[in-house]
mmCIF file of N, CA and C in Angstrom:
data_model
loop_
_atom_site.group_PDB
_atom_site.id
_atom_site.type_symbol
_atom_site.label_atom_id
_atom_site.label_comp_id
_atom_site.label_asym_id
_atom_site.label_seq_id
_atom_site.Cartn_x
_atom_site.Cartn_y
_atom_site.Cartn_z
ATOM 1 N N MET V 1 -30.449 56.377 -16.138
ATOM 2 C CA MET V 1 -29.806 55.006 -15.780
ATOM 3 C C MET V 1 -30.917 54.004 -15.874
ATOM 4 N N ASN V 2 -30.620 53.022 -16.902
ATOM 5 C CA ASN V 2 -31.544 51.933 -17.130
ATOM 6 C C ASN V 2 -31.462 50.808 -16.006
ATOM 7 N N TYR V 3 -32.405 49.828 -15.903
ATOM 8 C CA TYR V 3 -32.533 48.954 -14.884
ATOM 9 C C TYR V 3 -31.288 48.191 -14.710
ATOM 10 N N LYS V 4 -30.802 47.874 -15.820
ATOM 11 C CA LYS V 4 -29.615 46.881 -15.701
ATOM 12 C C LYS V 4 -28.526 47.410 -14.961
ATOM 13 N N MET V 5 -28.248 48.835 -15.355
ATOM 14 C CA MET V 5 -27.143 49.541 -14.821
ATOM 15 C C MET V 5 -27.314 49.820 -13.336
ATOM 16 N N HIS V 6 -28.739 50.102 -13.005
ATOM 17 C CA HIS V 6 -29.115 50.411 -11.571
ATOM 18 C C HIS V 6 -28.662 49.105 -10.864
ATOM 19 N N ASN V 7 -29.144 47.899 -11.123
ATOM 20 C CA ASN V 7 -28.902 46.718 -10.543
ATOM 21 C C ASN V 7 -27.384 46.442 -10.208
ATOM 22 N N GLN V 8 -26.645 46.608 -11.258
ATOM 23 C CA GLN V 8 -25.229 46.531 -11.298
ATOM 24 C C GLN V 8 -24.386 47.470 -10.319
ATOM 25 N N ALA V 9 -25.086 48.761 -10.388
ATOM 26 C CA ALA V 9 -24.430 49.765 -9.414
ATOM 27 C C ALA V 9 -24.898 49.298 -7.895
ATOM 28 N N VAL V 10 -25.982 48.847 -7.663
ATOM 29 C CA VAL V 10 -26.307 48.383 -6.300
ATOM 30 C C VAL V 10 -25.687 47.192 -5.874
ATOM 31 N N LYS V 11 -25.359 46.308 -6.689
ATOM 32 C CA LYS V 11 -24.433 45.058 -6.375
ATOM 33 C C LYS V 11 -22.981 45.710 -6.041
ATOM 34 N N LEU V 12 -22.607 46.541 -6.949
ATOM 35 C CA LEU V 12 -21.205 47.127 -6.587
ATOM 36 C C LEU V 12 -21.208 47.852 -5.316
ATOM 37 N N LEU V 13 -22.018 48.552 -5.138
ATOM 38 C CA LEU V 13 -22.013 49.419 -3.811
ATOM 39 C C LEU V 13 -22.083 48.600 -2.753
ATOM 40 N N LYS V 14 -22.946 47.574 -2.829
ATOM 41 C CA LYS V 14 -23.331 46.756 -1.603
ATOM 42 C C LYS V 14 -21.874 45.931 -1.440
ATOM 43 N N MET V 15 -21.190 45.505 -2.407
ATOM 44 C CA MET V 15 -20.119 44.790 -2.211
ATOM 45 C C MET V 15 -19.081 45.618 -1.597
ATOM 46 N N MET V 16 -18.822 46.882 -2.107
ATOM 47 C CA MET V 16 -17.891 47.945 -1.460
ATOM 48 C C MET V 16 -18.266 48.393 0.021
ATOM 49 N N SER V 17 -19.605 48.326 0.384
ATOM 50 C CA SER V 17 -19.917 48.720 1.801
ATOM 51 C C SER V 17 -19.253 48.097 2.853
ATOM 52 N N ASN V 18 -18.823 46.905 2.668
ATOM 53 C CA ASN V 18 -18.177 46.136 3.728
ATOM 54 C C ASN V 18 -16.784 46.708 4.070
ATOM 55 N N SER V 19 -16.655 46.982 5.338
ATOM 56 C CA SER V 19 -15.277 47.713 5.632
ATOM 57 C C SER V 19 -13.760 46.868 5.059
ATOM 58 N N ASN V 20 -13.904 45.556 5.371
ATOM 59 C CA ASN V 20 -12.927 44.716 5.050
ATOM 60 C C ASN V 20 -12.621 44.844 3.458
ATOM 61 N N ARG V 21 -13.744 44.576 2.683
ATOM 62 C CA ARG V 21 -13.514 44.554 1.364
ATOM 63 C C ARG V 21 -13.246 45.821 0.731
ATOM 64 N N LEU V 22 -13.602 46.934 1.256
ATOM 65 C CA LEU V 22 -13.183 48.324 0.902
ATOM 66 C C LEU V 22 -11.732 48.597 1.208
ATOM 67 N N LYS V 23 -11.157 48.185 2.334
ATOM 68 C CA LYS V 23 -9.843 48.078 2.653
ATOM 69 C C LYS V 23 -9.028 47.374 1.712
ATOM 70 N N VAL V 24 -9.378 46.278 1.388
ATOM 71 C CA VAL V 24 -8.758 45.329 0.205
ATOM 72 C C VAL V 24 -8.753 46.088 -1.048
ATOM 73 N N LEU V 25 -9.941 46.534 -1.516
ATOM 74 C CA LEU V 25 -9.831 47.251 -2.654
ATOM 75 C C LEU V 25 -8.918 48.520 -2.866
ATOM 76 N N THR V 26 -9.093 49.044 -1.713
ATOM 77 C CA THR V 26 -8.224 50.355 -1.738
ATOM 78 C C THR V 26 -6.704 49.985 -1.765
ATOM 79 N N LEU V 27 -6.380 49.067 -0.882
ATOM 80 C CA LEU V 27 -4.968 48.517 -0.982
ATOM 81 C C LEU V 27 -4.513 48.204 -2.471
ATOM 82 N N LEU V 28 -5.355 47.302 -3.012
ATOM 83 C CA LEU V 28 -5.021 46.834 -4.468
ATOM 84 C C LEU V 28 -4.897 47.993 -5.452
ATOM 85 N N ASP V 29 -5.841 48.876 -5.310
ATOM 86 C CA ASP V 29 -5.958 49.998 -6.180
ATOM 87 C C ASP V 29 -4.522 50.862 -5.994
ATOM 88 N N SER V 30 -4.087 51.050 -4.775
ATOM 89 C CA SER V 30 -2.797 51.784 -4.487
ATOM 90 C C SER V 30 -1.671 51.124 -4.827
ATOM 91 N N SER V 31 -1.731 49.708 -5.015
ATOM 92 C CA SER V 31 -0.560 48.919 -5.115
ATOM 93 C C SER V 31 0.098 48.972 -6.720
ATOM 94 N N LYS V 32 1.173 49.148 -6.825
ATOM 95 C CA LYS V 32 1.746 49.239 -8.070
ATOM 96 C C LYS V 32 2.130 47.705 -8.814
ATOM 97 N N LYS V 33 1.743 46.626 -7.894
ATOM 98 C CA LYS V 33 2.032 45.372 -8.472
ATOM 99 C C LYS V 33 0.951 44.540 -7.780
ATOM 100 N N PRO V 34 0.706 43.310 -8.525
ATOM 101 C CA PRO V 34 -0.431 42.373 -7.853
ATOM 102 C C PRO V 34 0.081 42.118 -6.439
ATOM 103 N N MET V 35 -0.720 41.741 -5.692
ATOM 104 C CA MET V 35 -0.452 41.335 -4.303
ATOM 105 C C MET V 35 -0.794 40.163 -3.792
ATOM 106 N N HIS V 36 0.070 39.215 -3.090
ATOM 107 C CA HIS V 36 -0.224 38.041 -2.802
ATOM 108 C C HIS V 36 -1.238 37.980 -1.474
ATOM 109 N N VAL V 37 -1.995 37.196 -1.300
ATOM 110 C CA VAL V 37 -3.037 37.025 -0.232
ATOM 111 C C VAL V 37 -2.532 37.319 1.223
ATOM 112 N N SER V 38 -1.224 36.588 1.423
ATOM 113 C CA SER V 38 -0.598 36.979 2.767
ATOM 114 C C SER V 38 -0.199 38.300 2.991
ATOM 115 N N GLU V 39 0.497 39.058 1.886
ATOM 116 C CA GLU V 39 0.612 40.300 1.885
ATOM 117 C C GLU V 39 -0.471 41.270 2.330
ATOM 118 N N ILE V 40 -1.569 41.009 1.623
ATOM 119 C CA ILE V 40 -2.648 41.658 1.862
ATOM 120 C C ILE V 40 -3.170 41.440 3.416
ATOM 121 N N ALA V 41 -3.222 40.380 3.860
ATOM 122 C CA ALA V 41 -3.630 40.066 5.260
ATOM 123 C C ALA V 41 -2.760 40.643 6.278
ATOM 124 N N GLY V 42 -1.425 40.839 5.887
ATOM 125 C CA GLY V 42 -0.506 41.294 6.918
ATOM 126 C C GLY V 42 -0.563 42.690 6.861
ATOM 127 N N ARG V 43 -0.848 43.330 5.773
ATOM 128 C CA ARG V 43 -1.038 45.024 5.887
ATOM 129 C C ARG V 43 -2.213 45.442 6.364
ATOM 130 N N LEU V 44 -3.471 44.564 6.254
ATOM 131 C CA LEU V 44 -4.618 45.118 6.821
ATOM 132 C C LEU V 44 -4.990 44.233 7.933
ATOM 133 N N ASP V 45 -4.191 43.387 8.620
ATOM 134 C CA ASP V 45 -4.405 42.566 9.721
ATOM 135 C C ASP V 45 -5.913 42.102 9.702
ATOM 136 N N ILE V 46 -6.122 41.115 8.683
ATOM 137 C CA ILE V 46 -7.322 40.624 8.484
ATOM 138 C C ILE V 46 -6.900 39.035 8.471
ATOM 139 N N GLU V 47 -7.410 38.238 9.211
ATOM 140 C CA GLU V 47 -7.398 36.824 9.234
ATOM 141 C C GLU V 47 -7.569 36.154 7.941
ATOM 142 N N LEU V 48 -6.567 35.218 7.378
ATOM 143 C CA LEU V 48 -6.637 34.500 6.146
ATOM 144 C C LEU V 48 -7.878 33.972 5.700
ATOM 145 N N THR V 49 -8.635 33.322 6.604
ATOM 146 C CA THR V 49 -9.799 32.799 6.187
ATOM 147 C C THR V 49 -10.994 33.952 5.787
ATOM 148 N N THR V 50 -10.981 34.978 6.746
ATOM 149 C CA THR V 50 -11.885 35.956 6.353
ATOM 150 C C THR V 50 -11.528 36.636 5.031
ATOM 151 N N LEU V 51 -10.235 36.856 4.853
ATOM 152 C CA LEU V 51 -9.657 37.556 3.608
ATOM 153 C C LEU V 51 -10.221 36.731 2.390
ATOM 154 N N SER V 52 -9.788 35.188 2.593
ATOM 155 C CA SER V 52 -10.121 34.397 1.437
ATOM 156 C C SER V 52 -11.576 34.558 1.044
ATOM 157 N N ASN V 53 -12.489 34.689 1.919
ATOM 158 C CA ASN V 53 -13.854 34.631 1.831
ATOM 159 C C ASN V 53 -14.311 35.969 0.937
ATOM 160 N N HIS V 54 -13.675 37.075 1.378
ATOM 161 C CA HIS V 54 -13.861 38.290 0.755
ATOM 162 C C HIS V 54 -13.389 38.334 -0.633
ATOM 163 N N LEU V 55 -12.128 37.820 -0.793
ATOM 164 C CA LEU V 55 -11.520 37.637 -2.125
ATOM 165 C C LEU V 55 -12.322 36.898 -3.027
ATOM 166 N N PHE V 56 -12.872 35.663 -2.604
ATOM 167 C CA PHE V 56 -13.748 34.863 -3.445
ATOM 168 C C PHE V 56 -14.954 35.772 -3.919
ATOM 169 N N LYS V 57 -15.613 36.325 -3.000
ATOM 170 C CA LYS V 57 -16.867 37.130 -3.398
ATOM 171 C C LYS V 57 -16.478 38.371 -4.448
ATOM 172 N N MET V 58 -15.363 39.017 -4.199
ATOM 173 C CA MET V 58 -15.023 40.098 -5.133
ATOM 174 C C MET V 58 -14.592 39.572 -6.337
ATOM 175 N N ARG V 59 -13.990 38.363 -6.589
ATOM 176 C CA ARG V 59 -13.585 37.562 -7.814
ATOM 177 C C ARG V 59 -14.940 37.169 -8.437
ATOM 178 N N ALA V 60 -15.732 36.714 -7.638
ATOM 179 C CA ALA V 60 -16.925 36.150 -8.563
ATOM 180 C C ALA V 60 -17.833 37.249 -9.096
ATOM 181 N N MET V 61 -17.686 38.476 -8.369
ATOM 182 C CA MET V 61 -18.288 39.652 -8.918
ATOM 183 C C MET V 61 -17.606 40.321 -10.015
ATOM 184 N N GLY V 62 -16.326 40.112 -10.325
ATOM 185 C CA GLY V 62 -15.398 40.526 -11.294
ATOM 186 C C GLY V 62 -14.823 41.817 -10.964
ATOM 187 N N LEU V 63 -14.796 42.187 -9.469
ATOM 188 C CA LEU V 63 -14.172 43.429 -9.010
ATOM 189 C C LEU V 63 -12.693 43.269 -8.982
ATOM 190 N N ILE V 64 -12.326 42.051 -8.797
ATOM 191 C CA ILE V 64 -10.883 41.818 -8.707
ATOM 192 C C ILE V 64 -10.382 40.564 -9.590
ATOM 193 N N LYS V 65 -9.077 40.313 -10.153
ATOM 194 C CA LYS V 65 -8.856 39.227 -10.659
ATOM 195 C C LYS V 65 -7.623 38.601 -9.971
ATOM 196 N N ALA V 66 -7.372 37.331 -10.217
ATOM 197 C CA ALA V 66 -6.221 36.663 -9.537
ATOM 198 C C ALA V 66 -5.447 35.931 -10.467
ATOM 199 N N LYS V 67 -4.193 35.934 -10.452
ATOM 200 C CA LYS V 67 -3.255 35.307 -11.204
ATOM 201 C C LYS V 67 -2.464 34.312 -10.459
ATOM 202 N N GLN V 68 -2.312 33.110 -10.880
ATOM 203 C CA GLN V 68 -1.626 32.018 -10.223
ATOM 204 C C GLN V 68 -0.254 32.022 -10.717
ATOM 205 N N SER V 69 0.819 31.931 -9.756
ATOM 206 C CA SER V 69 2.139 31.696 -9.999
ATOM 207 C C SER V 69 2.640 30.656 -9.147
ATOM 208 N N GLY V 70 2.740 29.470 -9.698
ATOM 209 C CA GLY V 70 3.097 28.318 -8.895
ATOM 210 C C GLY V 70 2.004 27.966 -7.874
ATOM 211 N N THR V 71 2.133 28.038 -6.660
ATOM 212 C CA THR V 71 1.129 27.702 -5.822
ATOM 213 C C THR V 71 0.678 28.937 -4.924
ATOM 214 N N HIS V 72 0.994 30.029 -5.557
ATOM 215 C CA HIS V 72 0.545 31.368 -5.016
ATOM 216 C C HIS V 72 -0.520 32.116 -5.888
ATOM 217 N N MET V 73 -1.325 32.890 -5.163
ATOM 218 C CA MET V 73 -2.285 33.506 -6.007
ATOM 219 C C MET V 73 -2.110 35.181 -5.776
ATOM 220 N N PHE V 74 -1.987 35.947 -6.824
ATOM 221 C CA PHE V 74 -1.646 37.367 -6.869
ATOM 222 C C PHE V 74 -3.050 38.093 -7.241
ATOM 223 N N TYR V 75 -3.289 39.088 -6.556
ATOM 224 C CA TYR V 75 -4.548 39.795 -6.877
ATOM 225 C C TYR V 75 -4.381 41.374 -7.452
ATOM 226 N N THR V 76 -5.176 41.751 -8.337
ATOM 227 C CA THR V 76 -5.377 43.064 -8.795
ATOM 228 C C THR V 76 -6.815 43.467 -8.989
ATOM 229 N N ILE V 77 -6.996 44.849 -9.181
ATOM 230 C CA ILE V 77 -8.241 45.404 -9.408
ATOM 231 C C ILE V 77 -8.553 44.906 -10.847
ATOM 232 N N HIS V 78 -9.798 44.522 -11.082
ATOM 233 C CA HIS V 78 -10.130 44.029 -12.427
ATOM 234 C C HIS V 78 -11.141 45.259 -13.093
ATOM 235 N N ASP V 79 -12.164 45.667 -12.139
ATOM 236 C CA ASP V 79 -13.200 46.490 -12.617
ATOM 237 C C ASP V 79 -12.854 47.988 -12.589
ATOM 238 N N PRO V 80 -12.701 48.613 -13.694
ATOM 239 C CA PRO V 80 -12.298 50.104 -13.573
ATOM 240 C C PRO V 80 -13.316 50.951 -12.712
ATOM 241 N N GLN V 81 -14.680 50.486 -12.480
ATOM 242 C CA GLN V 81 -15.406 51.187 -11.727
ATOM 243 C C GLN V 81 -15.007 51.308 -10.311
ATOM 244 N N VAL V 82 -14.408 50.333 -9.986
ATOM 245 C CA VAL V 82 -13.839 50.256 -8.571
ATOM 246 C C VAL V 82 -12.812 51.564 -8.276
ATOM 247 N N THR V 83 -11.930 51.584 -9.151
ATOM 248 C CA THR V 83 -10.996 52.577 -9.289
ATOM 249 C C THR V 83 -11.506 53.936 -9.156
ATOM 250 N N LYS V 84 -12.584 54.132 -9.944
ATOM 251 C CA LYS V 84 -13.170 55.441 -10.086
ATOM 252 C C LYS V 84 -13.907 55.762 -8.689
ATOM 253 N N ILE V 85 -14.542 54.676 -8.075
ATOM 254 C CA ILE V 85 -15.172 55.004 -6.873
ATOM 255 C C ILE V 85 -14.309 55.296 -5.721
ATOM 256 N N ILE V 86 -13.162 54.615 -5.554
ATOM 257 C CA ILE V 86 -12.182 54.813 -4.685
ATOM 258 C C ILE V 86 -11.556 56.289 -4.799
ATOM 259 N N LYS V 87 -11.326 56.696 -5.932
ATOM 260 C CA LYS V 87 -10.804 58.088 -6.125
ATOM 261 C C LYS V 87 -11.734 59.072 -5.686
ATOM 262 N N LEU V 88 -13.095 58.800 -5.835
ATOM 263 C CA LEU V 88 -14.075 59.713 -5.465
ATOM 264 C C LEU V 88 -14.126 59.659 -3.916
ATOM 265 N N LEU V 89 -13.982 58.580 -3.264
ATOM 266 C CA LEU V 89 -14.003 58.554 -1.818
ATOM 267 C C LEU V 89 -12.756 59.281 -1.252
ATOM 268 N N SER V 90 -11.750 59.255 -1.917
ATOM 269 C CA SER V 90 -10.359 59.882 -1.379
ATOM 270 C C SER V 90 -10.188 61.296 -1.411
#
C-alpha cells in the first residue's frame, strides 16, 4: 500500500469509527432508496443537529452524496469502499 492509499484508508476508518456515523452508513447501505434526513434521524434516534453535522462531514469526505428534491435532501452511499467495509463487518 503506497503512502497516499494509506492516508486515505486512515481517514476513511477514522470517519467510520464514530458510532453514529457507522450507524448512518450502515442504514444508507441497507436502504434500497435515498433517505431523507428526518427518516434517518427517526430510525436511528439521533438528534437532527447531530445528524446534520455527521452528514456534512461524510459528504465532505465523499462517503455519501446528497440529492436535493425541492427543499428536501436525500442521502445515499457514494464511496464503494464504504459498502465493502460494511459487508466485512456484518
